Short mmCIF file of C-alpha atoms and ligand atoms in Angstrom, two decimals:
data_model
loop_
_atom_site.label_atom_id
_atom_site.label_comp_id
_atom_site.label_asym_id
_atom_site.label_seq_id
_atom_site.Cartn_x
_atom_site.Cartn_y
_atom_site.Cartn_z
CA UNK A 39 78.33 62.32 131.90
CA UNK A 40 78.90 64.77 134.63
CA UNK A 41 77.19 68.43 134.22
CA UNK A 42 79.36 71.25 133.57
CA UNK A 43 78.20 73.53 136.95
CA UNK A 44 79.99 76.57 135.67
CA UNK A 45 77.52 77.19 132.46
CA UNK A 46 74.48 77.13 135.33
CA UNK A 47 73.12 79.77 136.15
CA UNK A 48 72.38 80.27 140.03
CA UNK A 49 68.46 79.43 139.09
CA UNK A 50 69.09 76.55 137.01
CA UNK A 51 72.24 75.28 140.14
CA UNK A 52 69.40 76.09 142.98
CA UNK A 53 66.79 73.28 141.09
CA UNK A 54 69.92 71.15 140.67
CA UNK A 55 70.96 71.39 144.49
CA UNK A 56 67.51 70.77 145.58
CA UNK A 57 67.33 67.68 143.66
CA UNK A 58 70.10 66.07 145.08
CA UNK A 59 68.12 66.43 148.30
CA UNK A 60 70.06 69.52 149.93
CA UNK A 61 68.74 73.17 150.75
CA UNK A 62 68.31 75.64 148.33
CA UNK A 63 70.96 78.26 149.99
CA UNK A 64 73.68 75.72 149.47
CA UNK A 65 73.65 76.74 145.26
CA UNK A 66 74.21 80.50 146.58
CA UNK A 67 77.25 79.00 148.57
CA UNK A 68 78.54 77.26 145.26
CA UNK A 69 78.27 80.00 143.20
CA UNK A 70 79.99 81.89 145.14
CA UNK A 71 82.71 79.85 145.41
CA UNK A 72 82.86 79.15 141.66
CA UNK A 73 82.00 82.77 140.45
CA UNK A 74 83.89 85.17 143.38
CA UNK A 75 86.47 83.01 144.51
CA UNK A 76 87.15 80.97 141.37
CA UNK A 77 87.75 77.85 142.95
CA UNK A 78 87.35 75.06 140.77
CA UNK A 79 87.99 71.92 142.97
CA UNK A 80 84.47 71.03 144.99
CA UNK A 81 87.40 69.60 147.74
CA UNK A 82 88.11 73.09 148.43
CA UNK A 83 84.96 74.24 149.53
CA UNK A 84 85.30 74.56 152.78
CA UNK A 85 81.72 75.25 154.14
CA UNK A 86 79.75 72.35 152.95
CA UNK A 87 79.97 69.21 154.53
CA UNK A 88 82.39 66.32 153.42
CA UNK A 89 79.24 64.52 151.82
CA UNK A 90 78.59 67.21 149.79
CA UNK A 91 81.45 68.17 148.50
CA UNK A 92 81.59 64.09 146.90
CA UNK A 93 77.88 64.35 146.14
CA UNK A 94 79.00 67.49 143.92
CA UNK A 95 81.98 65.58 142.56
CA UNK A 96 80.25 62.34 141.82
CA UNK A 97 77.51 64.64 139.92
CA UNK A 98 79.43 67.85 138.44
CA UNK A 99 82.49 68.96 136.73
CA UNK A 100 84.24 72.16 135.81
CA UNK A 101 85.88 71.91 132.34
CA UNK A 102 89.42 73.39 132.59
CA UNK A 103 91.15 75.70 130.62
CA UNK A 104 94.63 75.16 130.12
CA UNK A 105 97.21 77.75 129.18
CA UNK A 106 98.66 76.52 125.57
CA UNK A 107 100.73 79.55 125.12
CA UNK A 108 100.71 83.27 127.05
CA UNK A 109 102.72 85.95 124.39
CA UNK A 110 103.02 89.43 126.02
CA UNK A 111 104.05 92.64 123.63
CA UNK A 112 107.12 94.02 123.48
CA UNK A 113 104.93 97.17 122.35
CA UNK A 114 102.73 96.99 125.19
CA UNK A 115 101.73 95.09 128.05
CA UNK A 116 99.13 93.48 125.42
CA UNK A 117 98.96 89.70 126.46
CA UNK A 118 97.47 86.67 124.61
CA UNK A 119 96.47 83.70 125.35
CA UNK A 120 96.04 80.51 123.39
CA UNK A 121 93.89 78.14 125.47
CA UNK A 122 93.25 74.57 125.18
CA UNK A 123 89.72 73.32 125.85
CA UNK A 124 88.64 69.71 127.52
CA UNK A 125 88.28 68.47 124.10
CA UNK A 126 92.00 69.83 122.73
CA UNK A 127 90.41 72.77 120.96
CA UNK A 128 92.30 76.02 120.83
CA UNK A 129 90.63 79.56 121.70
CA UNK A 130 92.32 82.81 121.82
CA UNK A 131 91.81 85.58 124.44
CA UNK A 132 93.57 89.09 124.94
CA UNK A 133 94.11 91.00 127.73
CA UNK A 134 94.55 94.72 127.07
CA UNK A 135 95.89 97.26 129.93
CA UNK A 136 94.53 100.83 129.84
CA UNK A 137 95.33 103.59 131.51
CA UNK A 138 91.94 103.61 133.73
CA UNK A 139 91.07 99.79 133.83
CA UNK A 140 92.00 96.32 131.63
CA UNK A 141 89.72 94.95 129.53
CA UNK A 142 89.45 91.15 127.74
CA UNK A 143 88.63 90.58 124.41
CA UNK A 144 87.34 86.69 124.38
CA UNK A 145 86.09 83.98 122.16
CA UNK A 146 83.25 82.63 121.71
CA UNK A 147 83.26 80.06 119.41
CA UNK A 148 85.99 77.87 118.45
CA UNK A 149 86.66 78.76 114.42
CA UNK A 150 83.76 80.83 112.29
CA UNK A 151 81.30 80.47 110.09
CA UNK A 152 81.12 83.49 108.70
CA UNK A 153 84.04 83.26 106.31
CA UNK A 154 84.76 87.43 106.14
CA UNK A 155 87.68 87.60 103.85
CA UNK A 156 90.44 89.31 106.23
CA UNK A 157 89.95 87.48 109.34
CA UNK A 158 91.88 84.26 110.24
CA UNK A 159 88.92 83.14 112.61
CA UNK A 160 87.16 81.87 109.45
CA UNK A 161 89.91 80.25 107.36
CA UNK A 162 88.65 76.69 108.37
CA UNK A 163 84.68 77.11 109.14
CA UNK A 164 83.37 76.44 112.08
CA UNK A 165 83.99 73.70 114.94
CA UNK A 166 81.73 74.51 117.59
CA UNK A 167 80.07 76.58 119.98
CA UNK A 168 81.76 77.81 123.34
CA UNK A 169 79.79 76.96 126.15
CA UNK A 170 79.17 79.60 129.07
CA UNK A 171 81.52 78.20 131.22
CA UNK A 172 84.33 78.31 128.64
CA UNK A 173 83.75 82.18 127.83
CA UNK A 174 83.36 82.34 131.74
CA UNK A 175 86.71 80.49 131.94
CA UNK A 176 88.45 82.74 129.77
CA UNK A 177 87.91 85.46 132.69
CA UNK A 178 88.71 83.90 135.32
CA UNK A 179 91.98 82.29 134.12
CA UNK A 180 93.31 85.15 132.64
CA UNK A 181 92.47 87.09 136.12
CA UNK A 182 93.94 84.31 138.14
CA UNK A 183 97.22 84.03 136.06
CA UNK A 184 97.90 87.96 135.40
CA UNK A 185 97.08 88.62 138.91
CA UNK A 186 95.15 91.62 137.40
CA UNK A 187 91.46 92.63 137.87
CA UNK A 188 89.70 93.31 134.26
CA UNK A 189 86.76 95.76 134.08
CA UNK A 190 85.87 95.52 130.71
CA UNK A 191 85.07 92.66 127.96
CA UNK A 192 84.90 92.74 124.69
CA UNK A 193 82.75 89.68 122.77
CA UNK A 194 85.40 90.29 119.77
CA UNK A 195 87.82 87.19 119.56
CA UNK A 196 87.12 84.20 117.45
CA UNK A 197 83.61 83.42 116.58
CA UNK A 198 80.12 85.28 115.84
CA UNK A 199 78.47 85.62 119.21
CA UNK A 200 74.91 86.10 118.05
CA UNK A 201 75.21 82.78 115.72
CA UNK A 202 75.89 81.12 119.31
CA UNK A 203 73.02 83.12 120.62
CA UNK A 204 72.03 80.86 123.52
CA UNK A 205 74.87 80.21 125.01
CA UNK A 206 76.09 83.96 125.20
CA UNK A 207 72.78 85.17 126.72
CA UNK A 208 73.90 82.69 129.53
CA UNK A 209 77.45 83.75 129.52
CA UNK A 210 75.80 87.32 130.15
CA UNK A 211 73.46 86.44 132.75
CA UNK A 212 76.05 84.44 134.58
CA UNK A 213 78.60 87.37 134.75
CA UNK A 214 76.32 90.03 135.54
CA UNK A 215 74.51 87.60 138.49
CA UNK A 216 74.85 89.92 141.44
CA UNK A 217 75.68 86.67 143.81
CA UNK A 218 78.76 85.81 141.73
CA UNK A 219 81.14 88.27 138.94
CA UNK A 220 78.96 91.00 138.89
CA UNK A 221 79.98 92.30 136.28
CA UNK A 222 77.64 95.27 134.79
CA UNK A 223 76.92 94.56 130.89
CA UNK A 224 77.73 98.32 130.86
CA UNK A 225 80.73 97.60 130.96
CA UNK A 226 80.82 94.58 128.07
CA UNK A 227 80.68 95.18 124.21
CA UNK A 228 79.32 92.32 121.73
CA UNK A 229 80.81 92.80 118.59
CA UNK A 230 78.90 91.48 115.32
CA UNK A 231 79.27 90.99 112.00
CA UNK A 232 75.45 92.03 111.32
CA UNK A 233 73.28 89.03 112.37
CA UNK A 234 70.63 91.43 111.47
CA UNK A 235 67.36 89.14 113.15
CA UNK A 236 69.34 88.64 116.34
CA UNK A 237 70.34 91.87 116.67
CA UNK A 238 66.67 92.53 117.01
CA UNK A 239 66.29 89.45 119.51
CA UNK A 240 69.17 91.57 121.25
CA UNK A 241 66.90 94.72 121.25
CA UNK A 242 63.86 93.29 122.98
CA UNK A 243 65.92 91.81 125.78
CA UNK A 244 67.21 95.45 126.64
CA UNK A 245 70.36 94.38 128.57
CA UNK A 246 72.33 97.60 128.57
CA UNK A 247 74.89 96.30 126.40
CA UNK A 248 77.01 98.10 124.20
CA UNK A 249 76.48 96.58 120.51
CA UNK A 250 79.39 97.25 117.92
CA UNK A 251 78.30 96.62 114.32
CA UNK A 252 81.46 95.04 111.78
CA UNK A 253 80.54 97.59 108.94
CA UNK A 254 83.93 97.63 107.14
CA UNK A 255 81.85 98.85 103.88
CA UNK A 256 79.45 101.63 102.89
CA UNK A 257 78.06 100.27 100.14
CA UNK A 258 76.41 96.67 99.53
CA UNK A 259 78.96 95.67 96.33
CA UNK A 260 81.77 96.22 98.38
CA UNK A 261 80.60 94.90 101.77
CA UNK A 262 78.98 91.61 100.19
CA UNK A 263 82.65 90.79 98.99
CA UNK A 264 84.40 91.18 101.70
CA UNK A 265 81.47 90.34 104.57
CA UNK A 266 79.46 87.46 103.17
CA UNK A 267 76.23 87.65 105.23
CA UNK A 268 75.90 90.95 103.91
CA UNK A 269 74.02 88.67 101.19
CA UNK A 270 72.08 87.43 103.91
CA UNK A 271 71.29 91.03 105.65
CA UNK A 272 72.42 94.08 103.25
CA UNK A 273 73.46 97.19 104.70
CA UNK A 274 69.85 98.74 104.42
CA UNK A 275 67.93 95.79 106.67
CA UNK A 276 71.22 96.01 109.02
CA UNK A 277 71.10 99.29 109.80
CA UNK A 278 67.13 99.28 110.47
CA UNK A 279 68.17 96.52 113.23
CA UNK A 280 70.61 99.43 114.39
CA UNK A 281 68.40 102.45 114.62
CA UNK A 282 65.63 99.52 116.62
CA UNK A 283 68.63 98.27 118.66
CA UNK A 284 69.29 102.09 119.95
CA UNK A 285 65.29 103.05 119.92
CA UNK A 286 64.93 99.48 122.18
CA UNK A 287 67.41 99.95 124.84
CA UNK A 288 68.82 104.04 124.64
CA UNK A 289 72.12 103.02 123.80
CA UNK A 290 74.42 104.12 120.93
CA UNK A 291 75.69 101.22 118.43
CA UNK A 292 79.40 101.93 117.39
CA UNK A 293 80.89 101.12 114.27
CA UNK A 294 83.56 99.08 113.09
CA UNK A 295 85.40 99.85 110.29
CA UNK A 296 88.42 98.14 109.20
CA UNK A 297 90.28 100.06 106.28
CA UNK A 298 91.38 98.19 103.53
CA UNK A 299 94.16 99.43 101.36
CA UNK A 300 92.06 100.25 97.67
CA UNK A 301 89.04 98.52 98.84
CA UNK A 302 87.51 101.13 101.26
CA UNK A 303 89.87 103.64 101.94
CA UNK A 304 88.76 106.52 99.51
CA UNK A 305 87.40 109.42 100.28
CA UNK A 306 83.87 108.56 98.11
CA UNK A 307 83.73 105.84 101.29
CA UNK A 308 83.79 107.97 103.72
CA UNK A 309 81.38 110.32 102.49
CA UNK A 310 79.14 107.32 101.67
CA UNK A 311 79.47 106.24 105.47
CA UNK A 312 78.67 109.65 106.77
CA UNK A 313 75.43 109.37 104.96
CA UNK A 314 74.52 106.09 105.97
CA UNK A 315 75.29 106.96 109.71
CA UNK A 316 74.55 110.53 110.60
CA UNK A 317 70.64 109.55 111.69
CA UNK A 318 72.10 107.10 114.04
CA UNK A 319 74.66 109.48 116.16
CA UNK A 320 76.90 106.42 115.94
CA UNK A 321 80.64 106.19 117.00
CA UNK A 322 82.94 104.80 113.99
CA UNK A 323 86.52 102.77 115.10
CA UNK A 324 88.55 103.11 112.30
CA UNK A 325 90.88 99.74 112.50
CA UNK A 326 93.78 99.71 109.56
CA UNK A 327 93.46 95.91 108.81
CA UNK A 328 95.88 93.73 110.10
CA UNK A 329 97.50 91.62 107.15
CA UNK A 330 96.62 87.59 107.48
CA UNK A 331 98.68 87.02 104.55
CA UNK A 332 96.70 84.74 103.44
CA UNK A 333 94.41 87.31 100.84
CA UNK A 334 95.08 90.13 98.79
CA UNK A 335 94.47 92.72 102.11
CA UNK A 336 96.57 95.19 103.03
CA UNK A 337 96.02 98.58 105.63
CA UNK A 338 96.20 101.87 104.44
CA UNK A 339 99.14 104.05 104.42
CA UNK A 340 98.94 106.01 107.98
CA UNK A 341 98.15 109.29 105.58
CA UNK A 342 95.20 108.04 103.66
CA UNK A 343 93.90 106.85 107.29
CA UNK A 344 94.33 110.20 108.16
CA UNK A 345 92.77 111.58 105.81
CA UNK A 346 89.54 109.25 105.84
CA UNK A 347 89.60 109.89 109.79
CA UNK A 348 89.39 113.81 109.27
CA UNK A 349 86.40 113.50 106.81
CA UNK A 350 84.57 111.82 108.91
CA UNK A 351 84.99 114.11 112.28
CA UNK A 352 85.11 117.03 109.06
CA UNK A 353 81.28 115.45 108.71
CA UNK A 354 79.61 115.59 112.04
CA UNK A 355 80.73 111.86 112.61
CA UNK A 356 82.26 110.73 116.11
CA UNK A 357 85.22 108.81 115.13
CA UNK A 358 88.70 107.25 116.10
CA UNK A 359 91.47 105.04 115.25
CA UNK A 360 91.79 102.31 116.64
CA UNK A 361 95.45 101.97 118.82
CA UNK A 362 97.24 98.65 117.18
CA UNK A 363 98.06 96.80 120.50
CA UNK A 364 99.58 93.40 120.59
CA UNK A 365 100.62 93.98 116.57
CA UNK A 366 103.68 91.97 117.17
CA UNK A 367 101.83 89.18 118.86
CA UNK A 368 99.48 88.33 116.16
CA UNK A 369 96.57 90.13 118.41
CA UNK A 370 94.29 90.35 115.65
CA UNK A 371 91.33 87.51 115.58
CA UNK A 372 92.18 84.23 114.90
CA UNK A 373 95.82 84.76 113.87
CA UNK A 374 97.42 82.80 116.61
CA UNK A 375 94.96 79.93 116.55
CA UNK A 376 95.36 80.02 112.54
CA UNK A 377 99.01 78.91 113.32
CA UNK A 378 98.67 76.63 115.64
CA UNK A 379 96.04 74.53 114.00
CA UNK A 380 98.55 74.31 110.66
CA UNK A 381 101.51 74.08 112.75
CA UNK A 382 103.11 77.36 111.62
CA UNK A 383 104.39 78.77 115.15
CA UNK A 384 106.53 76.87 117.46
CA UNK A 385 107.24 78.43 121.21
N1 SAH B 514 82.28 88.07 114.57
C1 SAH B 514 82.27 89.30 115.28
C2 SAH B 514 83.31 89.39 116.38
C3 SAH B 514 84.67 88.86 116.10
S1 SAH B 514 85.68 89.79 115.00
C4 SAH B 514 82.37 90.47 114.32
O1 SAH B 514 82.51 90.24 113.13
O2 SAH B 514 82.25 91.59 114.76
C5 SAH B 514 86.05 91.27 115.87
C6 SAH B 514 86.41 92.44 114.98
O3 SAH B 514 87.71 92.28 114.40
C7 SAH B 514 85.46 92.61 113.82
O4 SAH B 514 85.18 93.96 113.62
C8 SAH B 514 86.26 92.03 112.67
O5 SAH B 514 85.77 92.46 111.44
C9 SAH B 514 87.65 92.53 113.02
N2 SAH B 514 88.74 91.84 112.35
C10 SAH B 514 88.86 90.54 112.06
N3 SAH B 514 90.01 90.28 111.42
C11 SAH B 514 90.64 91.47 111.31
C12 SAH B 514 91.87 91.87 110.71
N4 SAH B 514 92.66 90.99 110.12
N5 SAH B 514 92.18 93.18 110.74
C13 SAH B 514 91.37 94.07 111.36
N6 SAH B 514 90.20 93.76 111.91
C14 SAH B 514 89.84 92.47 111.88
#
């Protein structure tokens, strides 16, 4: 089977290119060609020598990503993408337009294990793990067909990135290479639902990420029913990975917090969260949930969101609501996937 030379990272392509008996500087050559000018087609790199490029053909291959379906917000200019992988799995990835720069919420794992109650990622387990290349490939196809430039990403669509631990730590060092995207992990948020021993892993490696925490709960009853690994890691033992993550590396964790209508919307909750939080000078992102259908969750009335948003700036706590973009375009995680696997959308 031919290797997949996009989820290599220059180190790993420079042993590769050596083996095959050519000089070291060629893999800098290929990676930039892969990684700068995202060309995927060895033909088209023009530099290396007609032998080569077949040697690298004969030997290599970049999975492609294929554009299933592209939906763009009437809203907004909120677009999403449902991709097809080599293997005829769907991923979803969104590409969100700010004011001061875009930024792409990807996938990183095709379906979820982690079964949270409101999400449609997790309605039918877990298929597999993306590989680097494919969250790399999420990038550069959405840059190449939106003709935009994205400065931010978000590790938020389908899947758990720290239960596909590997494979992300690639993905990171890839994009942040300074021979090929160089992209600053400033400027990239993994989002988790509270791997609690990874986050720690996370810690040591002190990669100037930005770490947002899935809280959704202030209290272990609640959380354990909607978030299941909350069994696994309770709020307490979570947290303690929070306070090392920001002791570790100097950067504040932020919050999520989706509000669910009778669940976690009362004013108790909030004052519960501000307890829980205040030692850690954490941001909170208040999200009203976005309806799956599927279970008994609703959002919030946009008073009682109000209201819990106001308690918690009311006690000391740094917190907003999260803008709904892409609501008509099933934006939330999973949702469009969800359909496509049981057949529910059409084009
Ligand atoms: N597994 C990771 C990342 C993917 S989910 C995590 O749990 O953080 C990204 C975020 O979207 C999480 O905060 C998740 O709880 C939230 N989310 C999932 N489904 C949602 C929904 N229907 N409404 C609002 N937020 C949702």
């Amino acid at each position: 089977m031919k290797k997949d030379i996009l989820s290599l990272t220059l180190q790993e392509l420079e042993v590769e290119i050596s083996s095959l008996g050519e000089q070291k500087f060629r893999a800098k050559q290929i990676f930039d060609w892969l990684h700068v000018k995202k060309v995927g087609c060895f033909s088209e790199m023009s530099n290396l020598s007609e032998q080569f490029r077949q040697k690298l053909t004969n030997t290599f291959c970049v999975k492609p990503l294929i554009i299933q379906k592209k939906l763009v917000s009437r809203h907004d200019n909120t677009v999403k993408y449902l991709y097809r992988l080599f293997d005829d799995e769907k991923i979803e990835t969104v590409l969100m337009q700010y004011r001061h720069a875009n930024s792409l919420c990807i996938s990183t794992q095709v379906g979820c294990r982690m079964n949270c109650s409101f999400c449609a990622s997790g309605e039918n387990g877990l298929v597999r793990n993306l590989e680097p290349s494919e969250m790399l490939m999420q990038l550069y196809e959405t840059e190449r067909n939106s003709g935009l430039q994205v400065g931010s990403m978000v590790l938020m669509g389908i899947g758990e990135p720290l239960d596909n631990f590997e494979n992300v730590l690639k993905f990171l060092q890839i994009l942040s290479d300074k021979s090929g995207r160089n992209m600053s992990l400033r400027h990239v948020s993994l989002s988790t639902c509270g791997l609690a021993d990874k986050i720690d892993e996370l810690a040591k490696l002190k990669l100037g990420l930005t770490l947002s925490v899935s809280l959704h709960a202030a209290n272990d009853e609640v959380r354990s029913r909607i978030l299941p690994v909350n069994r696994s890691y309770n709020i307490s033992r979570l947290l303690a990975s929070c306070k090392n993550y920001f002791d570790k590396t100097g950067r504040r964790v932020s919050f999520e917090y989706a509000l669910i209508k009778c669940l976690n919307d009362d004013l108790q909750s909030a004052d519960d969260l501000i307890r829980l939080i205040k030692p850690l000078h954490a941001h909170v992102n208040l999200i009203p949930v976005n309806s799956t259908g599927k279970s008994e969750i609703f959002s919030p009335v946009s008073t009682t969101t109000k209201l819990f948003h106001e308690r918690l700036t009311q006690g000391g706590i740094n917190a907003t609501v999260r803008r709904t973009l892409g609501a008509d375009i099933n934006a939330a995680c999973g949702q469009l996937r969800g359909a496509e696997v049981e057949g529910l959308s059409g084009d």
